[in-house]
Amino acid sequence: MTTQATTTALDVTDARTGKAYNLPITDGAIRANDLKKISTGEEDDPGLLSYDPAFLNTASCRSSITFIDGDKGILRYRGYPIEQLAEESTFLEVAWLLRHGELPNQKEYDEFVHDITYHTYVHENMRKFLEGFRYDAHPMAMLNSAVAALSSFYPSSRNIMDPVERNISIIRLVAKVPTIAAFCYRHLKGLPFVYPDNDLSYVDNFLSMVARMTEPQYQANPIFSKALEILFILHADHEQNCSTSAVRAVGSSHVDPFSAMSAGIAALFGPLHGGANEQVLRMIEEIGHVKNVPQFIESVKSGKGSRLMGFGHRVYKSYDPRAKIVKRLADQVFEVVGVDKDLEIALELERVALSDEYFISRKLYPNVDFYTGLIYRSMAFPTDFFTVLFAIARTAGWLAQWEEMLLDKEQKIARPRQIYIGPDERPYKRSIDHGHAVGQQKDALRQ
Ligand code: CMC
């Protein structure tokens, strides 16, 4: 990867006019805005647009946070290989690294851990807010609403250009999201909420808020604790994915970070994104037995059934490096708690898919979500809750990306263009009786 801007140029001739243009290329990209210069010269021609639904080939920003080489299966945070961070680091160290660009020194780390630990409590009204949800509310819907609601507790967080306000908002979010997530879990289970324990580490405190019953202090299973720490590191950031783009786009309107992050949680909820971990497990349960795998794969290939969840990626066209680590981690967890009953189905799905022409030709490999669900289930997390675990970790990345976007002088409010394909101007012709509709509304109000 190069961090130096390298400039060359693209010579193009517009076949409509025969005019030649020279468009600078910087870091392998032309500026879409330069295409505006290419025009037929007719009065109503605003210049050439680039058309890129779903951003298949459009860089929306310059970022120094996360690097992915999808062909080689490389993922690095701030230059550090994900494998080394997963092996050596802690989640909070990675959260610091993502935001600040360098690993923290001891003093910085200790202060950061202290700040996070002392901001884990949420306002008591937040528990009342969460108690208002139905007993079977999806925890991602609860988390999303609760994070958006946090904005109302911290009105000064709207001063996003004040570095002190930005800092405390980021600390509050990294600290409080696990508390809210655990409260959602307890609501789901009909159990009393457990308050944070400041003597525990970030991950152990989360596990305590999830699982503590009558014991004075919760002792997390060290294997679970280590596994969750690694899973949080693996999920902490992933450059310009759907949810991060949502946080950046919403944040670009200069709304407060709580509101911007709730947009990210909403995007993550979807089954094509973070919600895939939940869907993988539902898919495996539906397959039911290893003997049904070939039939299931055929239904995927025919397009009649669902997609093979946990497979494929917009950027990775080889094995997702996170999936490799997760698969090894699953083996370690299963050594302690026993092999998950559905592991055999997952392994067979992977084996069949990786040797099938459909998946080979489309470069579809397991992604991070393929094996995480099996680990989460062996830790007794309910399926509905898997994506919440993803969201806790991704909070660090969303906020680092949000701040980078705000401080980037090139960024403005996100506002894509469109190619209008609707009707031309036409005169309005009334086909309903407005008076009748108003009458109905009045009747409804009187009832
Ligand atoms: N199962 C079957 N076919 C697939 C799959 C899949 N999981 N993924 C892609 N394809 C096919 C797709 O039908 C298309 O075939 P064709 O060219 O014949 O029309 C081709 O592969 C390219 O697919 P695409 O939809 O154009 O690819 P994309 O880059 O837009 O989508 C994806 C990427 C992740 C949404 C997609 O691979 C998918 O739906 N995977 C399943 C959901 C999933 O596991 N999501 C988690 C992603 S990783 C974690 C995260 O970042 O959230």
Short mmCIF file of C-alpha atoms and ligand atoms in Angstrom, two decimals:
data_model
loop_
_atom_site.label_atom_id
_atom_site.label_comp_id
_atom_site.label_asym_id
_atom_site.label_seq_id
_atom_site.Cartn_x
_atom_site.Cartn_y
_atom_site.Cartn_z
CA MET A 1 0.00 0.00 0.00
CA THR A 2 1.21 3.50 -0.75
CA THR A 3 0.54 6.45 1.52
CA GLN A 4 2.24 8.89 -0.89
CA ALA A 5 -0.12 10.48 -3.43
CA THR A 6 1.06 9.36 -6.87
CA THR A 7 -0.27 11.33 -9.81
CA THR A 8 -0.52 10.35 -13.46
CA ALA A 9 -3.35 11.05 -15.88
CA LEU A 10 -6.03 9.52 -18.06
CA ASP A 11 -6.44 10.78 -21.63
CA VAL A 12 -9.98 10.27 -22.89
CA THR A 13 -11.78 11.33 -26.02
CA ASP A 14 -15.51 11.93 -25.90
CA ALA A 15 -16.88 10.01 -28.91
CA ARG A 16 -19.92 12.32 -28.95
CA THR A 17 -17.90 15.48 -29.57
CA GLY A 18 -14.41 14.28 -30.53
CA LYS A 19 -13.01 16.46 -27.70
CA ALA A 20 -10.01 15.17 -25.72
CA TYR A 21 -9.70 15.46 -21.94
CA ASN A 22 -6.87 14.88 -19.52
CA LEU A 23 -8.06 13.63 -16.13
CA PRO A 24 -5.50 13.41 -13.31
CA ILE A 25 -5.15 10.00 -11.65
CA THR A 26 -4.17 10.10 -7.98
CA ASP A 27 -3.62 6.87 -6.04
CA GLY A 28 -5.26 4.85 -8.78
CA ALA A 29 -8.42 6.96 -8.93
CA ILE A 30 -9.88 9.72 -11.05
CA ARG A 31 -12.12 12.26 -9.36
CA ALA A 32 -15.74 11.69 -10.36
CA ASN A 33 -16.15 15.47 -10.18
CA ASP A 34 -13.59 15.87 -13.01
CA LEU A 35 -16.02 14.01 -15.28
CA LYS A 36 -18.27 17.09 -15.13
CA LYS A 37 -15.85 18.78 -17.54
CA ILE A 38 -16.85 16.22 -20.17
CA SER A 39 -19.93 17.74 -21.71
CA THR A 40 -21.66 17.91 -25.07
CA GLY A 41 -21.86 21.66 -24.61
CA GLU A 42 -25.65 21.56 -24.96
CA GLU A 43 -27.53 23.88 -22.61
CA ASP A 44 -29.15 21.15 -20.48
CA ASP A 45 -26.05 18.92 -20.23
CA PRO A 46 -24.59 19.27 -16.70
CA GLY A 47 -21.53 17.15 -17.67
CA LEU A 48 -20.79 13.47 -17.37
CA LEU A 49 -21.89 11.58 -14.23
CA SER A 50 -20.39 8.34 -12.95
CA TYR A 51 -23.11 5.73 -12.29
CA ASP A 52 -22.23 3.26 -9.55
CA PRO A 53 -25.18 1.68 -7.74
CA ALA A 54 -24.06 0.04 -4.47
CA PHE A 55 -20.62 1.73 -4.81
CA LEU A 56 -19.05 -1.23 -6.60
CA ASN A 57 -16.10 0.83 -7.78
CA THR A 58 -16.22 4.19 -6.02
CA ALA A 59 -13.89 5.33 -3.23
CA SER A 60 -15.87 7.65 -0.97
CA CYS A 61 -12.97 8.81 1.18
CA ARG A 62 -9.26 8.65 1.88
CA SER A 63 -8.72 6.68 5.07
CA SER A 64 -5.68 5.62 7.07
CA ILE A 65 -7.51 3.32 9.48
CA THR A 66 -8.00 -0.12 7.91
CA PHE A 67 -6.38 -1.75 4.89
CA ILE A 68 -7.86 -4.75 3.06
CA ASP A 69 -6.38 -6.61 0.10
CA GLY A 70 -9.33 -8.76 -0.92
CA ASP A 71 -7.40 -10.89 -3.43
CA LYS A 72 -4.62 -11.76 -1.02
CA GLY A 73 -6.87 -12.03 2.05
CA ILE A 74 -5.04 -9.31 4.01
CA LEU A 75 -6.57 -7.19 6.77
CA ARG A 76 -4.58 -4.62 8.76
CA TYR A 77 -5.58 -1.99 11.31
CA ARG A 78 -3.28 1.04 11.01
CA GLY A 79 -0.71 -1.23 9.35
CA TYR A 80 -0.78 -3.99 11.97
CA PRO A 81 -1.80 -7.45 10.63
CA ILE A 82 -5.09 -8.67 12.12
CA GLU A 83 -3.46 -12.02 13.00
CA GLN A 84 -0.89 -10.29 15.25
CA LEU A 85 -3.45 -8.04 16.92
CA ALA A 86 -5.75 -11.02 17.58
CA GLU A 87 -2.84 -12.92 19.12
CA GLU A 88 -1.17 -10.17 21.14
CA SER A 89 -3.53 -7.27 21.79
CA THR A 90 -6.62 -6.40 23.81
CA PHE A 91 -9.84 -4.97 22.43
CA LEU A 92 -9.37 -1.63 24.20
CA GLU A 93 -5.81 -1.35 22.90
CA VAL A 94 -7.18 -1.93 19.39
CA ALA A 95 -9.96 0.62 19.96
CA TRP A 96 -7.29 3.18 20.90
CA LEU A 97 -5.16 2.21 17.90
CA LEU A 98 -8.06 2.58 15.47
CA ARG A 99 -8.85 6.07 16.70
CA HIS A 100 -5.37 7.46 17.34
CA GLY A 101 -3.33 5.70 14.66
CA GLU A 102 -0.63 4.40 17.04
CA LEU A 103 -0.59 1.80 19.79
CA PRO A 104 -1.02 3.44 23.21
CA ASN A 105 1.89 3.72 25.63
CA GLN A 106 1.31 2.36 29.15
CA LYS A 107 0.08 5.68 30.56
CA GLU A 108 -2.29 6.30 27.67
CA TYR A 109 -3.63 2.76 27.90
CA ASP A 110 -4.16 2.86 31.66
CA GLU A 111 -5.97 6.19 31.44
CA PHE A 112 -8.12 4.94 28.56
CA VAL A 113 -9.07 1.75 30.42
CA HIS A 114 -9.87 3.85 33.51
CA ASP A 115 -12.05 6.27 31.51
CA ILE A 116 -13.93 3.45 29.79
CA THR A 117 -14.43 1.60 33.08
CA TYR A 118 -15.84 4.69 34.82
CA HIS A 119 -18.33 5.51 32.07
CA THR A 120 -20.00 2.11 31.87
CA TYR A 121 -23.08 3.13 33.90
CA VAL A 122 -26.13 4.41 32.07
CA HIS A 123 -28.79 6.84 33.33
CA GLU A 124 -31.56 5.03 35.23
CA ASN A 125 -34.08 6.31 32.68
CA MET A 126 -32.32 4.14 30.12
CA ARG A 127 -33.39 1.03 32.00
CA LYS A 128 -36.99 2.29 32.06
CA PHE A 129 -36.69 2.95 28.34
CA LEU A 130 -35.48 -0.62 27.72
CA GLU A 131 -38.15 -2.08 29.99
CA GLY A 132 -40.75 -0.56 27.64
CA PHE A 133 -39.89 -3.04 24.88
CA ARG A 134 -41.96 -6.18 24.31
CA TYR A 135 -40.59 -9.36 25.89
CA ASP A 136 -39.65 -10.73 22.45
CA ALA A 137 -38.16 -7.53 20.94
CA HIS A 138 -35.14 -8.20 18.77
CA PRO A 139 -32.08 -7.02 20.75
CA MET A 140 -30.66 -5.22 17.69
CA ALA A 141 -33.84 -3.12 17.46
CA MET A 142 -33.48 -2.37 21.19
CA LEU A 143 -29.77 -1.52 20.91
CA ASN A 144 -30.36 0.71 17.91
CA SER A 145 -33.11 2.70 19.63
CA ALA A 146 -31.21 2.90 22.92
CA VAL A 147 -28.06 4.28 21.28
CA ALA A 148 -30.15 6.85 19.41
CA ALA A 149 -31.85 7.73 22.71
CA LEU A 150 -28.44 8.35 24.36
CA SER A 151 -28.24 11.47 22.22
CA SER A 152 -31.04 12.97 24.33
CA PHE A 153 -29.06 12.34 27.53
CA TYR A 154 -25.98 14.20 26.23
CA PRO A 155 -27.15 17.30 24.35
CA SER A 156 -23.66 18.85 24.40
CA SER A 157 -22.49 15.94 22.21
CA ARG A 158 -23.91 17.95 19.33
CA ASN A 159 -20.80 20.18 19.58
CA ILE A 160 -18.98 17.77 17.32
CA MET A 161 -16.21 20.22 16.36
CA ASP A 162 -15.12 20.49 20.01
CA PRO A 163 -12.41 17.83 20.56
CA VAL A 164 -13.29 17.55 24.26
CA GLU A 165 -16.93 16.78 23.45
CA ARG A 166 -15.91 14.31 20.73
CA ASN A 167 -13.58 12.54 23.13
CA ILE A 168 -16.14 12.12 25.90
CA SER A 169 -18.81 10.99 23.43
CA ILE A 170 -16.48 8.31 22.05
CA ILE A 171 -15.55 7.16 25.57
CA ARG A 172 -19.22 7.08 26.56
CA LEU A 173 -20.20 5.01 23.55
CA VAL A 174 -17.37 2.45 23.85
CA ALA A 175 -18.14 2.19 27.60
CA LYS A 176 -21.95 2.13 27.54
CA VAL A 177 -22.73 -0.01 24.49
CA PRO A 178 -21.80 -3.28 26.32
CA THR A 179 -23.98 -2.20 29.28
CA ILE A 180 -26.96 -1.49 27.03
CA ALA A 181 -26.30 -4.71 25.09
CA ALA A 182 -26.26 -6.73 28.32
CA PHE A 183 -29.47 -5.01 29.52
CA CYS A 184 -31.10 -6.01 26.20
CA TYR A 185 -30.02 -9.61 26.84
CA ARG A 186 -31.44 -9.60 30.38
CA HIS A 187 -34.70 -8.12 29.08
CA LEU A 188 -34.86 -10.90 26.49
CA LYS A 189 -34.42 -13.47 29.26
CA GLY A 190 -36.74 -11.76 31.75
CA LEU A 191 -33.86 -11.40 34.21
CA PRO A 192 -33.02 -8.41 36.43
CA PHE A 193 -30.42 -6.04 34.94
CA VAL A 194 -26.89 -6.42 36.34
CA TYR A 195 -24.92 -3.22 36.89
CA PRO A 196 -21.31 -2.86 35.71
CA ASP A 197 -18.49 -4.11 37.93
CA ASN A 198 -15.56 -1.70 37.76
CA ASP A 199 -13.12 -4.32 39.07
CA LEU A 200 -13.48 -6.42 35.94
CA SER A 201 -11.92 -6.08 32.50
CA TYR A 202 -14.01 -4.79 29.57
CA VAL A 203 -14.93 -8.28 28.34
CA ASP A 204 -15.32 -9.86 31.80
CA ASN A 205 -17.54 -7.00 32.91
CA PHE A 206 -19.74 -7.54 29.84
CA LEU A 207 -19.96 -11.27 30.56
CA SER A 208 -20.80 -10.45 34.18
CA MET A 209 -23.65 -8.12 33.15
CA VAL A 210 -24.94 -10.88 30.86
CA ALA A 211 -24.64 -13.93 33.09
CA ARG A 212 -24.26 -12.99 36.77
CA MET A 213 -26.94 -14.35 39.06
CA THR A 214 -26.53 -14.40 42.87
CA GLU A 215 -22.75 -14.64 43.16
CA PRO A 216 -21.06 -11.53 44.67
CA GLN A 217 -18.58 -11.33 41.79
CA TYR A 218 -18.87 -13.05 38.45
CA GLN A 219 -15.97 -15.30 37.40
CA ALA A 220 -15.97 -15.56 33.62
CA ASN A 221 -14.74 -18.76 32.00
CA PRO A 222 -11.23 -17.66 30.88
CA ILE A 223 -11.63 -19.49 27.54
CA PHE A 224 -14.87 -17.59 26.81
CA SER A 225 -13.31 -14.37 27.95
CA LYS A 226 -10.27 -14.80 25.69
CA ALA A 227 -12.43 -15.94 22.75
CA LEU A 228 -14.71 -12.91 23.05
CA GLU A 229 -11.73 -10.54 23.33
CA ILE A 230 -10.37 -12.00 20.05
CA LEU A 231 -13.78 -11.86 18.35
CA PHE A 232 -14.15 -8.20 19.40
CA ILE A 233 -10.71 -7.43 17.90
CA LEU A 234 -11.61 -9.20 14.63
CA HIS A 235 -14.88 -7.26 14.32
CA ALA A 236 -13.56 -3.85 15.41
CA ASP A 237 -13.30 -2.30 11.95
CA HIS A 238 -13.56 -3.24 8.29
CA GLU A 239 -13.11 -0.04 6.27
CA GLN A 240 -16.01 1.28 4.16
CA ASN A 241 -18.62 -1.46 4.66
CA CYS A 242 -22.37 -0.82 4.69
CA SER A 243 -22.68 0.20 8.35
CA THR A 244 -19.51 2.32 8.40
CA SER A 245 -20.66 4.09 5.24
CA ALA A 246 -23.99 4.68 7.00
CA VAL A 247 -22.25 6.19 10.05
CA ARG A 248 -20.10 8.39 7.80
CA ALA A 249 -23.04 9.46 5.60
CA VAL A 250 -25.33 10.29 8.52
CA GLY A 251 -22.45 11.86 10.47
CA SER A 252 -21.64 14.04 7.46
CA SER A 253 -24.83 16.02 8.22
CA HIS A 254 -23.01 17.00 11.48
CA VAL A 255 -25.52 15.24 13.70
CA ASP A 256 -24.24 14.01 17.10
CA PRO A 257 -22.28 10.71 17.20
CA PHE A 258 -25.01 8.79 19.07
CA SER A 259 -27.46 9.44 16.24
CA ALA A 260 -24.83 8.68 13.58
CA MET A 261 -23.93 5.42 15.29
CA SER A 262 -27.53 4.28 15.53
CA ALA A 263 -27.60 4.45 11.71
CA GLY A 264 -24.63 2.07 11.71
CA ILE A 265 -26.41 -0.35 14.05
CA ALA A 266 -29.46 -0.29 11.76
CA ALA A 267 -27.28 -1.15 8.76
CA LEU A 268 -25.49 -3.90 10.67
CA PHE A 269 -28.82 -5.52 11.59
CA GLY A 270 -29.43 -6.53 7.94
CA PRO A 271 -28.89 -10.22 7.00
CA LEU A 272 -26.45 -9.34 4.19
CA HIS A 273 -24.21 -7.54 6.70
CA GLY A 274 -23.79 -8.25 10.45
CA GLY A 275 -27.12 -10.06 10.63
CA ALA A 276 -25.51 -12.86 8.60
CA ASN A 277 -24.07 -14.50 11.75
CA GLU A 278 -27.62 -15.05 13.03
CA GLN A 279 -28.79 -16.28 9.62
CA VAL A 280 -25.90 -18.78 9.32
CA LEU A 281 -27.07 -20.55 12.43
CA ARG A 282 -30.71 -20.51 11.35
CA MET A 283 -29.62 -21.93 7.96
CA ILE A 284 -27.59 -24.72 9.60
CA GLU A 285 -30.50 -25.56 11.89
CA GLU A 286 -32.82 -25.70 8.88
CA ILE A 287 -30.44 -28.04 7.00
CA GLY A 288 -30.68 -30.23 10.09
CA HIS A 289 -28.36 -33.04 9.02
CA VAL A 290 -25.14 -33.41 7.10
CA LYS A 291 -26.88 -35.65 4.56
CA ASN A 292 -29.05 -32.68 3.49
CA VAL A 293 -26.06 -30.50 2.57
CA PRO A 294 -25.84 -31.42 -1.16
CA GLN A 295 -29.55 -30.74 -1.65
CA PHE A 296 -29.23 -27.39 0.15
CA ILE A 297 -26.23 -26.38 -1.98
CA GLU A 298 -28.21 -27.24 -5.12
CA SER A 299 -31.09 -25.00 -3.97
CA VAL A 300 -28.60 -22.15 -3.38
CA LYS A 301 -27.11 -22.61 -6.85
CA SER A 302 -30.50 -22.70 -8.55
CA GLY A 303 -31.33 -19.35 -6.94
CA LYS A 304 -34.59 -20.86 -5.62
CA GLY A 305 -33.41 -21.12 -2.02
CA SER A 306 -31.59 -18.59 0.13
CA ARG A 307 -27.94 -17.66 -0.38
CA LEU A 308 -25.29 -19.63 1.43
CA MET A 309 -25.13 -17.32 4.43
CA GLY A 310 -21.65 -16.63 5.80
CA PHE A 311 -20.20 -17.01 2.31
CA GLY A 312 -19.06 -14.35 -0.14
CA HIS A 313 -17.83 -10.82 0.34
CA ARG A 314 -17.75 -7.63 -1.69
CA VAL A 315 -14.01 -7.18 -1.14
CA TYR A 316 -12.55 -10.58 -0.25
CA LYS A 317 -12.15 -12.77 -3.28
CA SER A 318 -10.21 -15.33 -1.26
CA TYR A 319 -10.57 -16.72 2.28
CA ASP A 320 -11.53 -13.93 4.71
CA PRO A 321 -8.49 -13.74 7.08
CA ARG A 322 -10.88 -13.24 10.02
CA ALA A 323 -12.71 -16.48 9.14
CA LYS A 324 -9.42 -18.41 9.36
CA ILE A 325 -8.81 -17.09 12.89
CA VAL A 326 -12.43 -17.72 13.91
CA LYS A 327 -12.26 -21.32 12.67
CA ARG A 328 -9.14 -21.97 14.79
CA LEU A 329 -10.78 -20.23 17.75
CA ALA A 330 -13.86 -22.43 17.38
CA ASP A 331 -11.65 -25.52 17.70
CA GLN A 332 -10.15 -24.13 20.92
CA VAL A 333 -13.56 -23.32 22.42
CA PHE A 334 -15.01 -26.70 21.41
CA GLU A 335 -12.06 -28.46 23.07
CA VAL A 336 -13.32 -27.05 26.36
CA VAL A 337 -17.10 -27.10 25.99
CA GLY A 338 -17.43 -30.03 23.61
CA VAL A 339 -18.00 -29.97 19.86
CA ASP A 340 -21.10 -28.08 18.71
CA LYS A 341 -23.69 -30.50 17.33
CA ASP A 342 -23.92 -28.51 14.09
CA LEU A 343 -20.19 -28.13 13.44
CA GLU A 344 -20.28 -31.19 11.21
CA ILE A 345 -22.91 -29.52 8.98
CA ALA A 346 -20.87 -26.28 8.79
CA LEU A 347 -17.69 -28.16 7.87
CA GLU A 348 -19.52 -30.14 5.19
CA LEU A 349 -21.13 -26.96 3.77
CA GLU A 350 -17.68 -25.39 3.55
CA ARG A 351 -16.14 -28.50 1.98
CA VAL A 352 -18.86 -28.90 -0.64
CA ALA A 353 -18.99 -25.18 -1.50
CA LEU A 354 -15.22 -24.81 -1.81
CA SER A 355 -15.07 -27.67 -4.32
CA ASP A 356 -18.13 -26.59 -6.35
CA GLU A 357 -17.69 -24.73 -9.64
CA TYR A 358 -20.52 -22.25 -8.77
CA PHE A 359 -18.68 -20.99 -5.69
CA ILE A 360 -15.18 -21.32 -7.17
CA SER A 361 -15.98 -19.31 -10.30
CA ARG A 362 -17.61 -16.55 -8.22
CA LYS A 363 -14.76 -16.57 -5.70
CA LEU A 364 -17.13 -17.20 -2.79
CA TYR A 365 -15.32 -18.18 0.41
CA PRO A 366 -16.40 -18.32 4.06
CA ASN A 367 -16.53 -14.86 5.64
CA VAL A 368 -16.16 -13.88 9.29
CA ASP A 369 -19.78 -14.77 10.05
CA PHE A 370 -19.60 -18.40 8.97
CA TYR A 371 -18.21 -19.85 12.20
CA THR A 372 -18.84 -17.10 14.77
CA GLY A 373 -22.43 -18.22 15.43
CA LEU A 374 -21.28 -21.69 16.48
CA ILE A 375 -18.85 -20.15 18.99
CA TYR A 376 -21.48 -17.75 20.34
CA ARG A 377 -23.96 -20.61 20.72
CA SER A 378 -21.43 -22.71 22.63
CA MET A 379 -21.07 -19.72 24.98
CA ALA A 380 -24.88 -19.90 25.46
CA PHE A 381 -25.70 -16.63 23.67
CA PRO A 382 -29.14 -16.80 22.00
CA THR A 383 -29.13 -16.57 18.19
CA ASP A 384 -30.95 -13.20 18.21
CA PHE A 385 -28.07 -11.75 20.18
CA PHE A 386 -25.16 -12.59 17.82
CA THR A 387 -25.30 -9.36 15.83
CA VAL A 388 -25.34 -7.34 19.06
CA LEU A 389 -21.93 -8.84 19.88
CA PHE A 390 -20.71 -7.67 16.46
CA ALA A 391 -22.08 -4.17 17.17
CA ILE A 392 -20.25 -3.88 20.51
CA ALA A 393 -16.95 -4.48 18.74
CA ARG A 394 -17.71 -2.38 15.66
CA THR A 395 -18.46 0.65 17.88
CA ALA A 396 -14.68 1.26 18.01
CA GLY A 397 -14.36 1.29 14.22
CA TRP A 398 -17.50 3.33 13.55
CA LEU A 399 -16.31 6.07 15.89
CA ALA A 400 -12.75 6.15 14.53
CA GLN A 401 -14.19 6.42 11.01
CA TRP A 402 -16.72 9.07 12.11
CA GLU A 403 -13.98 11.25 13.58
CA GLU A 404 -11.71 10.75 10.57
CA MET A 405 -14.61 11.86 8.32
CA LEU A 406 -15.26 14.97 10.43
CA LEU A 407 -11.61 16.05 10.39
CA ASP A 408 -11.18 15.39 6.66
CA LYS A 409 -11.23 18.77 4.94
CA GLU A 410 -12.37 17.18 1.67
CA GLN A 411 -15.56 15.76 3.16
CA LYS A 412 -18.91 17.49 2.84
CA ILE A 413 -22.45 16.35 3.50
CA ALA A 414 -22.92 13.02 1.68
CA ARG A 415 -25.30 13.61 -1.16
CA PRO A 416 -25.16 11.26 -4.15
CA ARG A 417 -26.59 12.17 -7.55
CA GLN A 418 -29.18 10.14 -9.46
CA ILE A 419 -30.19 9.41 -13.01
CA TYR A 420 -33.84 10.36 -13.20
CA ILE A 421 -35.89 7.79 -15.12
CA GLY A 422 -39.42 8.89 -14.11
CA PRO A 423 -42.09 10.62 -16.20
CA ASP A 424 -41.53 13.98 -17.90
CA GLU A 425 -43.54 16.98 -16.67
CA ARG A 426 -47.30 16.31 -16.83
CA PRO A 427 -50.35 18.27 -15.61
CA TYR A 428 -52.02 17.32 -12.32
CA LYS A 429 -55.42 15.64 -12.81
CA ARG A 430 -57.52 14.98 -9.69
CA SER A 431 -58.82 11.38 -9.42
CA ILE A 432 -59.91 11.28 -5.76
CA ASP A 433 -62.42 13.22 -3.64
CA HIS A 434 -60.30 15.17 -1.08
CA GLY A 435 -63.34 16.34 0.87
CA HIS A 436 -64.40 12.75 1.46
CA ALA A 437 -60.95 11.80 2.81
CA VAL A 438 -60.90 14.80 5.19
CA GLY A 439 -64.37 13.80 6.42
CA GLN A 440 -63.12 10.30 7.20
CA GLN A 441 -60.18 11.73 9.16
CA LYS A 442 -62.55 13.89 11.21
CA ASP A 443 -64.74 10.85 11.95
CA ALA A 444 -61.68 8.90 13.05
CA LEU A 445 -60.60 11.75 15.37
CA ARG A 446 -64.08 11.92 16.93
CA GLN A 447 -63.96 8.19 17.82
N1 CMC B 1 -24.48 -17.67 -1.79
C1 CMC B 1 -24.75 -17.93 -3.11
N2 CMC B 1 -24.41 -17.10 -4.11
C2 CMC B 1 -23.79 -15.96 -3.79
C3 CMC B 1 -23.47 -15.63 -2.45
C4 CMC B 1 -23.84 -16.54 -1.44
N3 CMC B 1 -23.58 -16.29 -0.15
N4 CMC B 1 -22.85 -14.43 -2.43
C5 CMC B 1 -22.77 -14.04 -3.70
N5 CMC B 1 -23.34 -14.95 -4.52
C6 CMC B 1 -23.39 -14.92 -5.99
C7 CMC B 1 -24.46 -13.98 -6.48
O1 CMC B 1 -25.70 -14.62 -6.66
C8 CMC B 1 -23.86 -13.49 -7.76
O2 CMC B 1 -24.02 -14.50 -8.73
P1 CMC B 1 -24.34 -14.12 -10.27
O3 CMC B 1 -23.10 -13.41 -10.74
O4 CMC B 1 -24.61 -15.41 -10.93
O5 CMC B 1 -25.54 -13.20 -10.23
C9 CMC B 1 -22.36 -13.43 -7.47
O6 CMC B 1 -22.15 -14.40 -6.44
C10 CMC B 1 -21.90 -12.06 -6.99
O7 CMC B 1 -22.73 -11.69 -5.89
P2 CMC B 1 -23.12 -10.21 -5.54
O8 CMC B 1 -24.42 -10.21 -4.82
O9 CMC B 1 -23.00 -9.34 -6.76
O10 CMC B 1 -21.94 -9.83 -4.56
P3 CMC B 1 -21.90 -8.59 -3.57
O11 CMC B 1 -20.50 -8.17 -3.47
O12 CMC B 1 -22.90 -7.57 -3.96
O13 CMC B 1 -22.43 -9.23 -2.19
C11 CMC B 1 -22.47 -10.22 -0.07
C12 CMC B 1 -21.61 -9.52 -1.13
C13 CMC B 1 -21.66 -10.41 1.20
C14 CMC B 1 -23.69 -9.35 0.27
C15 CMC B 1 -22.93 -11.58 -0.64
O14 CMC B 1 -21.81 -12.40 -0.90
C16 CMC B 1 -23.91 -12.30 0.28
O15 CMC B 1 -25.11 -12.04 0.21
N6 CMC B 1 -23.40 -13.20 1.20
C17 CMC B 1 -24.27 -13.84 2.16
C18 CMC B 1 -24.51 -12.93 3.33
C19 CMC B 1 -23.28 -12.81 4.21
O16 CMC B 1 -22.65 -13.79 4.57
N7 CMC B 1 -22.98 -11.56 4.61
C20 CMC B 1 -21.86 -11.28 5.52
C21 CMC B 1 -20.75 -10.52 4.85
S1 CMC B 1 -19.23 -10.50 5.80
C22 CMC B 1 -19.58 -9.69 7.28
C23 CMC B 1 -19.98 -8.28 7.10
O17 CMC B 1 -19.21 -7.48 6.56
O18 CMC B 1 -21.06 -7.97 7.53
#
